[in-house]
XYZ file of N, CA and C in Angstrom:
348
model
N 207.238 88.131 59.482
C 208.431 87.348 59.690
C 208.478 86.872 61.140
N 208.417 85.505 61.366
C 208.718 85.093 62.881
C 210.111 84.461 62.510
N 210.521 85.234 64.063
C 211.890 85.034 64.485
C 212.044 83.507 65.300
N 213.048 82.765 64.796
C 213.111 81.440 65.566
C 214.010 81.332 66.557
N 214.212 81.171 67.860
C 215.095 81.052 68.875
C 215.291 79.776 69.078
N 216.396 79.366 69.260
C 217.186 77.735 69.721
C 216.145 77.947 70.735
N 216.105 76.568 71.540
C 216.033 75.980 72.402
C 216.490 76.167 74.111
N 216.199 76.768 74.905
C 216.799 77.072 76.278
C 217.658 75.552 76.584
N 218.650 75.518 76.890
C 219.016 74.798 77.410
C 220.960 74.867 77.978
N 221.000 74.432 78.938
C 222.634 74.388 79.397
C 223.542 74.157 78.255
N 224.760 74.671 77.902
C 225.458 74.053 77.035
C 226.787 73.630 77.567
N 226.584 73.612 78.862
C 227.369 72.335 79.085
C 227.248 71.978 80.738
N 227.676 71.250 81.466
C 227.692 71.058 82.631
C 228.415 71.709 83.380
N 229.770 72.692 83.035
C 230.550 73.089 83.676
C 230.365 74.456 84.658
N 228.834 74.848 84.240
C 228.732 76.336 85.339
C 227.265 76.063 85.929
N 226.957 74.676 86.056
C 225.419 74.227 86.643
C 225.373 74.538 88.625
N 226.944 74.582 89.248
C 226.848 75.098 90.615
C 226.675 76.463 90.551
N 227.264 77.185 89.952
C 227.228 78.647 89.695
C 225.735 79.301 89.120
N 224.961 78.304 87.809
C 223.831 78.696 88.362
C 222.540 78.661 88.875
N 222.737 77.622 89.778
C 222.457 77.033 91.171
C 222.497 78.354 91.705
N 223.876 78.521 92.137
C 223.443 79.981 92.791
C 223.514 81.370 92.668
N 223.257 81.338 91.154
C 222.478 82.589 90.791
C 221.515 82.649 90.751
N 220.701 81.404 90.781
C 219.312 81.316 91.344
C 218.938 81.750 92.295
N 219.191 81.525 93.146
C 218.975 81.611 94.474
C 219.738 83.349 94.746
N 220.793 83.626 94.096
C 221.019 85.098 94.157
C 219.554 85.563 93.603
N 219.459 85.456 92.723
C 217.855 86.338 91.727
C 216.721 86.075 92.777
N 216.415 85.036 93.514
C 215.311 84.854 94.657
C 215.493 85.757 95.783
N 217.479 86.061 95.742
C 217.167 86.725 96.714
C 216.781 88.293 96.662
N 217.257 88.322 95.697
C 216.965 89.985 94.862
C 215.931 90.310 95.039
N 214.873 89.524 94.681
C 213.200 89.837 94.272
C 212.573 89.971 95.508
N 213.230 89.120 96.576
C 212.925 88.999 98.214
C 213.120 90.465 99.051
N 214.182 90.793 98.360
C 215.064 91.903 98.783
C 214.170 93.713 98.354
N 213.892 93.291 96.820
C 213.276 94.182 96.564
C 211.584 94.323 96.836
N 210.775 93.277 96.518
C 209.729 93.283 96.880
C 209.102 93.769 99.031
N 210.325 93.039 99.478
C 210.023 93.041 101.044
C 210.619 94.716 101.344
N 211.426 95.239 100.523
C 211.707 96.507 100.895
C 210.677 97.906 100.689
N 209.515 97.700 99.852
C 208.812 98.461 99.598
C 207.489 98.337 99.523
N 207.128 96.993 99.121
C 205.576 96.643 99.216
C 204.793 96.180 99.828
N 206.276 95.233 101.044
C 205.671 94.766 102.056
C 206.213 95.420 103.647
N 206.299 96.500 103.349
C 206.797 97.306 104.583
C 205.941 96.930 106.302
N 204.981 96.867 105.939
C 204.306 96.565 106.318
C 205.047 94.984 107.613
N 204.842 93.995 106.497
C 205.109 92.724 107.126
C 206.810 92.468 107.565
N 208.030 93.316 106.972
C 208.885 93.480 107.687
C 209.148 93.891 108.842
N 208.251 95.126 108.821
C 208.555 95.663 110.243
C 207.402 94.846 111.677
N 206.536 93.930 111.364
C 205.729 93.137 111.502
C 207.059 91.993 111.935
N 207.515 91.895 111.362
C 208.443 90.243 111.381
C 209.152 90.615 112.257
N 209.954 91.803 112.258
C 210.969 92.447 112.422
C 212.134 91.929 111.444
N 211.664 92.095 110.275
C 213.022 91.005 109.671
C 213.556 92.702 109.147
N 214.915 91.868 109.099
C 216.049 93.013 108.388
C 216.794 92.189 107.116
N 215.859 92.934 105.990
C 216.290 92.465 104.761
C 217.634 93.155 103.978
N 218.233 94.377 104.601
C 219.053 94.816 104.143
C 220.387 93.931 103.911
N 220.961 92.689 104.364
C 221.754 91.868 104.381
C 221.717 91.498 103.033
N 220.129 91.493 101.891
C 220.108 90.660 100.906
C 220.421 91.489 99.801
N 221.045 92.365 100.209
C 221.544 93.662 99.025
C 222.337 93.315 98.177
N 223.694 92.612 99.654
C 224.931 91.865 98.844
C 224.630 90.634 97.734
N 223.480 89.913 97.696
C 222.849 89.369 96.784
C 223.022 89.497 95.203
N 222.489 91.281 94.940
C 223.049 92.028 93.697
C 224.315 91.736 93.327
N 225.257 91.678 93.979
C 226.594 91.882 93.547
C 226.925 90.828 93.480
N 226.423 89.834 94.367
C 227.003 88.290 93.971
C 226.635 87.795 92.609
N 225.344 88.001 92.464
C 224.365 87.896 90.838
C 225.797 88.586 89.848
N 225.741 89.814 90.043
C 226.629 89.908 88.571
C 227.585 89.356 88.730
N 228.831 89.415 89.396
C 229.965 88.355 89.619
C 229.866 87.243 89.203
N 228.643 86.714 89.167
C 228.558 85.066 88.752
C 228.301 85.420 87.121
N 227.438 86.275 86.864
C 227.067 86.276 85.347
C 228.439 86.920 84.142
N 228.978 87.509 85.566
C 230.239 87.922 85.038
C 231.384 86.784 84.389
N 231.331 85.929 85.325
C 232.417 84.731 85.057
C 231.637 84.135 83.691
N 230.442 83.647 84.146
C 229.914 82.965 83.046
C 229.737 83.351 81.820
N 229.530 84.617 81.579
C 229.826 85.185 80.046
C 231.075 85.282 79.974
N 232.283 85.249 80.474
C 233.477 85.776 80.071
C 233.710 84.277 79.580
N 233.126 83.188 80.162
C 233.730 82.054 79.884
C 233.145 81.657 78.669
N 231.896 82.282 78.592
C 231.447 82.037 76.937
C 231.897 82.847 75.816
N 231.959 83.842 76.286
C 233.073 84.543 75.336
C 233.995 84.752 74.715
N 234.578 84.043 75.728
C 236.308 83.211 75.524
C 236.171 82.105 74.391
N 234.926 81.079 74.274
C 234.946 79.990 73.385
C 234.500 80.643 72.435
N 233.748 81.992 71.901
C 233.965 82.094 70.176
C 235.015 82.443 69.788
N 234.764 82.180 68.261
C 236.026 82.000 67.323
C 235.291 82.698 65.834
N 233.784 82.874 65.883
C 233.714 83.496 64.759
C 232.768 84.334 64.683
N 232.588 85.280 63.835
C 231.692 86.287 63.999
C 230.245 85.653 64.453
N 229.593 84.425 63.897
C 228.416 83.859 63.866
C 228.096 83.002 65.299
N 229.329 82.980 65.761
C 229.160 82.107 67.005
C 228.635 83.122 68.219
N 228.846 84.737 67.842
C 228.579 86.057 68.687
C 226.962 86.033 67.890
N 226.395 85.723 66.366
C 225.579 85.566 66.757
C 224.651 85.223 67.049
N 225.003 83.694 66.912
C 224.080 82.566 67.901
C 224.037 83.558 69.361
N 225.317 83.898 69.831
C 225.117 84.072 71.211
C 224.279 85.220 71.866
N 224.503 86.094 70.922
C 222.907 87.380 70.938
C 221.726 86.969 70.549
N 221.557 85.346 69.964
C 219.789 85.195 69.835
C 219.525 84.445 70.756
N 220.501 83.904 71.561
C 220.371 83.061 72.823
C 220.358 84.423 74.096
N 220.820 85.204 74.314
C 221.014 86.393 75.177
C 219.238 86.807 75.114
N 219.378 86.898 73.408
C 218.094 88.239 73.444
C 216.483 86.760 73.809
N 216.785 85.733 73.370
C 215.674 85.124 73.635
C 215.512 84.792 75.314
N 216.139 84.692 76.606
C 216.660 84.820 77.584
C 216.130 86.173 78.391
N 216.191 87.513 77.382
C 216.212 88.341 78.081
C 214.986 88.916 77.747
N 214.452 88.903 76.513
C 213.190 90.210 76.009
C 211.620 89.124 76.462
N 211.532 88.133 76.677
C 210.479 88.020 76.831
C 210.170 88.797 78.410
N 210.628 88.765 79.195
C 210.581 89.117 80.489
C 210.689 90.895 80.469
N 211.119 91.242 79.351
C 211.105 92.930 79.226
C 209.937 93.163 78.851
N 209.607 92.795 77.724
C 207.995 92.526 77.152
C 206.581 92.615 77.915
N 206.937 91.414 79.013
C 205.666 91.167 79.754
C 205.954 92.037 80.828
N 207.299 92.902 81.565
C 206.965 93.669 81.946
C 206.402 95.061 81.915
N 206.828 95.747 80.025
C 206.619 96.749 79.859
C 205.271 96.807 79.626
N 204.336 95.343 78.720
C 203.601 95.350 78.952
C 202.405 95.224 79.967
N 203.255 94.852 81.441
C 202.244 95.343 82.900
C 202.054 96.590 82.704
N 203.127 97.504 82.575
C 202.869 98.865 82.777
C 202.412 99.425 82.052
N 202.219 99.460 81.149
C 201.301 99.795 79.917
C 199.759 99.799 80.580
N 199.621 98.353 80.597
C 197.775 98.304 81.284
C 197.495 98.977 82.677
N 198.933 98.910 83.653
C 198.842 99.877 84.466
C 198.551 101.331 84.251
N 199.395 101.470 83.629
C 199.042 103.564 82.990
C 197.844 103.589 82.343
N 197.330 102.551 81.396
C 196.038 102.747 80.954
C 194.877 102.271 81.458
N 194.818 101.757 82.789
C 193.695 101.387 83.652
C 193.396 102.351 84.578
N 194.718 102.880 85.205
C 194.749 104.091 86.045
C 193.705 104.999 86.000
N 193.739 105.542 84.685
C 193.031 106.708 84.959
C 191.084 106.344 84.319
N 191.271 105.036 83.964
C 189.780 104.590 83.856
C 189.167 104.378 85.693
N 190.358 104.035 86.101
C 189.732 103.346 87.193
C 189.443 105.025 88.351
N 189.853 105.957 87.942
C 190.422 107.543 88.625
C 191.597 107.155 89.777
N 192.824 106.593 89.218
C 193.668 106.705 90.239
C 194.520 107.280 89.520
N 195.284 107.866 90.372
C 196.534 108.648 89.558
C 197.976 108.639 89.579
């Protein structure tokens, strides 16, 4: 059985500034998290102080916050919740997927390669 997902796309114009910058919140996240641990190295190299991009997180949900409440607010019927979970889950699981599947080949390369 293949599962069919709509189409990605805006459904309407009214939260395109908002996510504008939840974009740029999520860039800063990844900036935030990646420069805090993997590149320790080149921070303290820069001297940059990434801890400022923390508040980032919290701006991200706040925005995703408004924006689901505002989609939430427009159903009216059981089916419109679940269009809105095959639009959520198509949105969200491919990116769970390809990460669980990094780690997967990670744990199973590991110990071919003898790291532990």
């Amino acid at each position: 059985m293949v599962l069919k997902f709509p189409r990605l796309q805006t459904d309407s114009d009214e939260f395109l500034h908002l996510d504008a910058l939840r974009i740029v919140a999520a860039m800063a996240i990844v900036v935030f998290h990646w420069g805090g641990s993997h590149a320790l190295w080149l921070t303290e190299r820069l001297h940059l102080n990434l801890a400022p991009l923390a508040a980032f997180v919290d701006l991200f949900f706040v925005i995703s916050g408004v924006v689901i409440c505002r989609v939430y607010s427009s159903m009216s019927t059981a089916s419109d919740y679940v269009i809105f979970l095959r639009k959520r889950f198509a949105r969200l699981a491919p990116m769970h997927y390809l990460t669980l599947g990094a780690y997967v080949a990670i744990g199973l390369a590991a110990p071919a390669l003898g790291l532990s």
